[in-house]
mmCIF file of C-alpha atoms and ligand atoms in Angstrom:
data_model
loop_
_atom_site.group_PDB
_atom_site.id
_atom_site.type_symbol
_atom_site.label_atom_id
_atom_site.label_comp_id
_atom_site.label_asym_id
_atom_site.label_seq_id
_atom_site.Cartn_x
_atom_site.Cartn_y
_atom_site.Cartn_z
ATOM 1 C CA UNK S 1153 52.391 115.640 157.432
ATOM 2 C CA UNK S 1154 55.791 117.217 157.217
ATOM 3 C CA UNK S 1155 56.814 118.603 153.876
ATOM 4 C CA UNK S 1156 59.518 116.877 151.891
ATOM 5 C CA UNK S 1157 62.133 118.810 149.949
ATOM 6 C CA UNK S 1158 60.357 118.034 146.653
ATOM 7 C CA UNK S 1159 57.276 119.962 147.796
ATOM 8 C CA UNK S 1160 59.126 123.230 148.318
ATOM 9 C CA UNK S 1161 58.618 125.592 145.384
ATOM 10 C CA UNK S 1162 59.835 129.048 144.573
ATOM 11 C CA UNK S 1163 57.521 131.669 143.140
ATOM 12 C CA UNK S 1164 58.205 134.757 141.083
ATOM 13 C CA UNK S 1165 56.612 138.093 141.873
ATOM 14 C CA UNK S 1166 55.445 140.432 139.169
ATOM 15 C CA UNK S 1167 57.510 143.582 138.850
ATOM 16 C CA UNK S 1168 56.736 146.959 137.345
ATOM 17 C CA UNK S 1169 59.750 148.514 135.700
ATOM 18 C CA UNK S 1170 60.005 152.003 134.284
ATOM 19 C CA UNK S 1171 62.614 154.695 134.085
ATOM 20 C CA UNK S 1172 62.035 155.538 137.779
ATOM 21 C CA UNK S 1173 62.995 152.062 138.946
ATOM 22 C CA UNK S 1174 61.342 148.755 139.785
ATOM 23 C CA UNK S 1175 58.289 148.241 141.986
ATOM 24 C CA UNK S 1176 57.401 144.763 143.256
ATOM 25 C CA UNK S 1177 54.020 144.414 144.999
ATOM 26 C CA UNK S 1178 53.344 141.339 147.128
ATOM 27 C CA UNK S 1179 49.703 140.986 148.052
ATOM 28 C CA UNK S 1180 49.288 137.488 149.382
ATOM 29 C CA UNK S 1181 51.276 135.763 152.087
ATOM 30 C CA UNK S 1182 51.254 132.023 152.714
ATOM 31 C CA UNK S 1183 51.560 132.592 156.485
ATOM 32 C CA UNK S 1184 50.279 135.147 159.001
ATOM 33 C CA UNK S 1185 53.150 137.525 159.653
ATOM 34 C CA UNK S 1186 54.306 137.963 163.257
ATOM 35 C CA UNK S 1187 57.885 139.082 162.584
ATOM 36 C CA UNK S 1188 60.103 140.136 159.741
ATOM 37 C CA UNK S 1189 63.844 140.471 159.432
ATOM 38 C CA UNK S 1190 66.134 141.069 156.538
ATOM 39 C CA UNK S 1191 69.720 140.198 155.822
ATOM 40 C CA UNK S 1192 71.959 142.478 153.770
ATOM 41 C CA UNK S 1193 75.647 143.122 153.305
ATOM 42 C CA UNK S 1194 76.301 139.400 152.936
ATOM 43 C CA UNK S 1195 79.734 138.541 151.546
ATOM 44 C CA UNK S 1196 79.587 136.330 148.462
ATOM 45 C CA UNK S 1197 80.051 132.734 149.545
ATOM 46 C CA UNK S 1198 79.109 133.348 153.175
ATOM 47 C CA UNK S 1199 76.757 130.648 154.447
ATOM 48 C CA UNK S 1200 73.808 131.568 156.655
ATOM 49 C CA UNK S 1201 70.991 129.559 158.150
ATOM 50 C CA UNK S 1202 72.156 126.102 159.046
ATOM 51 C CA UNK S 1203 69.066 125.172 161.009
ATOM 52 C CA UNK S 1204 65.417 124.202 160.810
ATOM 53 C CA UNK S 1205 62.398 125.179 162.903
ATOM 54 C CA UNK S 1206 59.926 123.310 165.088
ATOM 55 C CA UNK S 1207 57.006 125.734 164.847
ATOM 56 C CA UNK S 1208 58.046 128.803 162.885
ATOM 57 C CA UNK S 1209 57.338 128.947 159.162
ATOM 58 C CA UNK S 1210 59.292 131.405 157.079
ATOM 59 C CA UNK S 1211 58.532 133.040 153.751
ATOM 60 C CA UNK S 1212 61.845 134.165 152.275
ATOM 61 C CA UNK S 1213 61.956 136.813 149.583
ATOM 62 C CA UNK S 1214 65.082 137.674 147.633
ATOM 63 C CA UNK S 1215 64.625 141.386 147.067
ATOM 64 C CA UNK S 1216 67.806 141.821 145.066
ATOM 65 C CA UNK S 1217 70.722 139.571 144.139
ATOM 66 C CA UNK S 1218 70.529 135.787 144.354
ATOM 67 C CA UNK S 1219 71.145 132.971 146.831
ATOM 68 C CA UNK S 1220 71.703 129.240 146.583
ATOM 69 C CA UNK S 1221 69.682 127.212 149.068
ATOM 70 C CA UNK S 1222 70.464 123.698 150.191
ATOM 71 C CA UNK S 1223 67.519 122.133 152.005
ATOM 72 C CA UNK S 1224 67.045 118.764 153.655
ATOM 73 C CA UNK S 1225 64.073 116.925 155.135
ATOM 74 C CA UNK S 1226 66.408 114.550 156.948
ATOM 75 C CA UNK S 1227 66.195 111.968 154.177
ATOM 76 C CA UNK S 1228 66.661 113.865 150.921
ATOM 77 C CA UNK S 1229 68.589 116.999 150.112
ATOM 78 C CA UNK S 1230 67.882 119.469 147.311
ATOM 79 C CA UNK S 1231 69.532 122.625 146.091
ATOM 80 C CA UNK S 1232 67.906 125.532 144.285
ATOM 81 C CA UNK S 1233 68.564 129.151 143.472
ATOM 82 C CA UNK S 1234 66.398 131.924 144.863
ATOM 83 C CA UNK S 1235 66.730 134.675 142.324
ATOM 84 C CA UNK S 1236 65.800 138.324 142.614
ATOM 85 C CA UNK S 1237 62.058 138.902 143.063
ATOM 86 C CA UNK S 1238 61.434 135.267 143.951
ATOM 87 C CA UNK S 1239 60.101 133.851 147.217
ATOM 88 C CA UNK S 1240 59.971 130.469 148.904
ATOM 89 C CA UNK S 1241 58.040 129.158 151.900
ATOM 90 C CA UNK S 1242 60.076 127.004 154.267
ATOM 91 C CA UNK S 1243 57.785 124.883 156.444
ATOM 92 C CA UNK S 1244 58.741 123.392 159.780
ATOM 93 C CA UNK S 1245 61.128 120.466 159.995
ATOM 94 C CA UNK S 1246 63.232 121.486 157.000
ATOM 95 C CA UNK S 1247 66.945 122.124 157.471
ATOM 96 C CA UNK S 1248 68.284 124.905 155.262
ATOM 97 C CA UNK S 1249 71.465 126.747 154.503
ATOM 98 C CA UNK S 1250 71.821 129.627 152.102
ATOM 99 C CA UNK S 1251 74.821 131.103 150.337
ATOM 100 C CA UNK S 1252 74.875 134.422 148.538
ATOM 101 C CA UNK S 1253 75.926 134.150 144.918
ATOM 102 C CA UNK S 1254 75.547 137.808 143.888
ATOM 103 C CA UNK S 1255 76.888 140.893 145.584
ATOM 104 C CA UNK S 1256 74.345 143.267 147.097
ATOM 105 C CA UNK S 1257 71.867 140.504 147.858
ATOM 106 C CA UNK S 1258 69.077 141.409 150.260
ATOM 107 C CA UNK S 1259 66.960 138.618 151.753
ATOM 108 C CA UNK S 1260 63.675 139.540 153.439
ATOM 109 C CA UNK S 1261 62.196 136.910 155.773
ATOM 110 C CA UNK S 1262 58.579 136.876 156.968
ATOM 111 C CA UNK S 1263 57.891 134.622 159.956
ATOM 112 C CA UNK S 1264 54.690 133.441 161.586
ATOM 113 C CA UNK S 1265 56.187 133.382 165.091
ATOM 114 C CA UNK S 1266 58.351 135.627 167.260
ATOM 115 C CA UNK S 1267 62.037 134.922 167.639
ATOM 116 C CA UNK S 1268 62.410 131.905 169.918
ATOM 117 C CA UNK S 1269 65.861 130.377 170.313
ATOM 118 C CA UNK S 1270 64.304 127.123 171.518
ATOM 119 C CA UNK S 1271 62.443 126.770 168.220
ATOM 120 C CA UNK S 1272 65.662 126.037 166.342
ATOM 121 C CA UNK S 1273 66.639 122.591 165.080
ATOM 122 C CA UNK S 1274 70.391 123.031 165.063
ATOM 123 C CA UNK S 1275 71.500 120.095 162.953
ATOM 124 C CA UNK S 1276 70.187 117.279 160.769
ATOM 125 C CA UNK S 1277 70.014 114.815 163.651
ATOM 126 C CA UNK S 1278 67.695 117.213 165.502
ATOM 127 C CA UNK S 1279 65.584 117.578 162.333
ATOM 128 C CA UNK S 1280 65.259 113.799 161.971
ATOM 129 C CA UNK S 1281 64.423 113.318 165.654
ATOM 130 C CA UNK S 1282 61.822 116.094 165.548
ATOM 131 C CA UNK S 1283 60.162 114.694 162.424
ATOM 132 C CA UNK S 1284 60.185 111.137 163.741
ATOM 133 C CA UNK S 1285 58.751 112.221 167.115
ATOM 134 C CA UNK S 1286 55.951 114.377 165.656
ATOM 135 C CA UNK S 1287 54.537 112.371 162.742
ATOM 136 C CA UNK S 1288 51.149 114.053 162.789
ATOM 137 C CA UNK S 1289 52.239 117.685 162.431
ATOM 138 C CA UNK S 1290 50.325 119.265 159.601
ATOM 139 C CA UNK S 1291 51.636 122.223 157.669
ATOM 140 C CA UNK S 1292 51.031 123.974 154.414
ATOM 141 C CA UNK S 1293 53.808 124.397 151.953
HETATM 142 P P1 TYD E 1849 71.214 133.818 163.057
HETATM 143 O O1 TYD E 1849 70.170 132.852 163.518
HETATM 144 O O2 TYD E 1849 72.654 133.403 163.229
HETATM 145 O O3 TYD E 1849 70.986 134.159 161.526
HETATM 146 P P2 TYD E 1849 70.966 133.139 160.265
HETATM 147 O O4 TYD E 1849 69.789 132.254 160.489
HETATM 148 O O5 TYD E 1849 70.778 133.984 159.071
HETATM 149 O O6 TYD E 1849 72.259 132.408 160.242
HETATM 150 O O7 TYD E 1849 70.953 135.201 163.774
HETATM 151 C C1 TYD E 1849 71.973 136.147 164.008
HETATM 152 C C2 TYD E 1849 71.676 136.899 165.282
HETATM 153 O O8 TYD E 1849 70.469 137.625 165.186
HETATM 154 C C3 TYD E 1849 71.554 135.984 166.479
HETATM 155 O O9 TYD E 1849 72.292 136.554 167.555
HETATM 156 C C4 TYD E 1849 70.102 135.997 166.829
HETATM 157 C C5 TYD E 1849 69.616 137.331 166.291
HETATM 158 N N1 TYD E 1849 68.232 137.318 165.804
HETATM 159 C C6 TYD E 1849 67.274 138.045 166.458
HETATM 160 O O10 TYD E 1849 67.542 138.707 167.486
HETATM 161 N N2 TYD E 1849 66.000 138.067 165.981
HETATM 162 C C7 TYD E 1849 65.648 137.373 164.880
HETATM 163 O O11 TYD E 1849 64.462 137.427 164.455
HETATM 164 C C8 TYD E 1849 66.656 136.576 164.213
HETATM 165 C C9 TYD E 1849 66.305 135.760 163.003
HETATM 166 C C10 TYD E 1849 67.937 136.576 164.721
#
């Protein structure tokens, strides 16, 4: 079944800090990776996202800085902070927006599908329609 907003959890990665800097290894991915992109140079307060996906799952990693996410499953909305060295898996059928709350934030996004403009759910009505029309879609979150 589709995930609800309550099922979406952030995770913290272990980091190794010494006087040469910080190293953050990530050894397990919740999705097979077909594409990555990253977003940097985001002005504080600028909102990105503003869509959901029909097939593409995304594992978002805040490499540095912090973002506030607002997510919706079409019924309930939830807000959470994605802090530095934390990740979150966004399954299909979840609408999300994200706003940078620290300067210098870099967001790395791992995706299990190529970029497909037709995969986007552009607003909450499209999210609701998609979820209502595909009740048997299974996904891991
Ligand atoms: P956009 O979807 O607006 O980013 P966000 O979800 O963060 O608001 O993407 C900005 C531009 O980048 C848009 O013209 C599409 C392009 N783009 C790609 O070419 N490949 C990609 O993998 C992504 C995510 C976007």
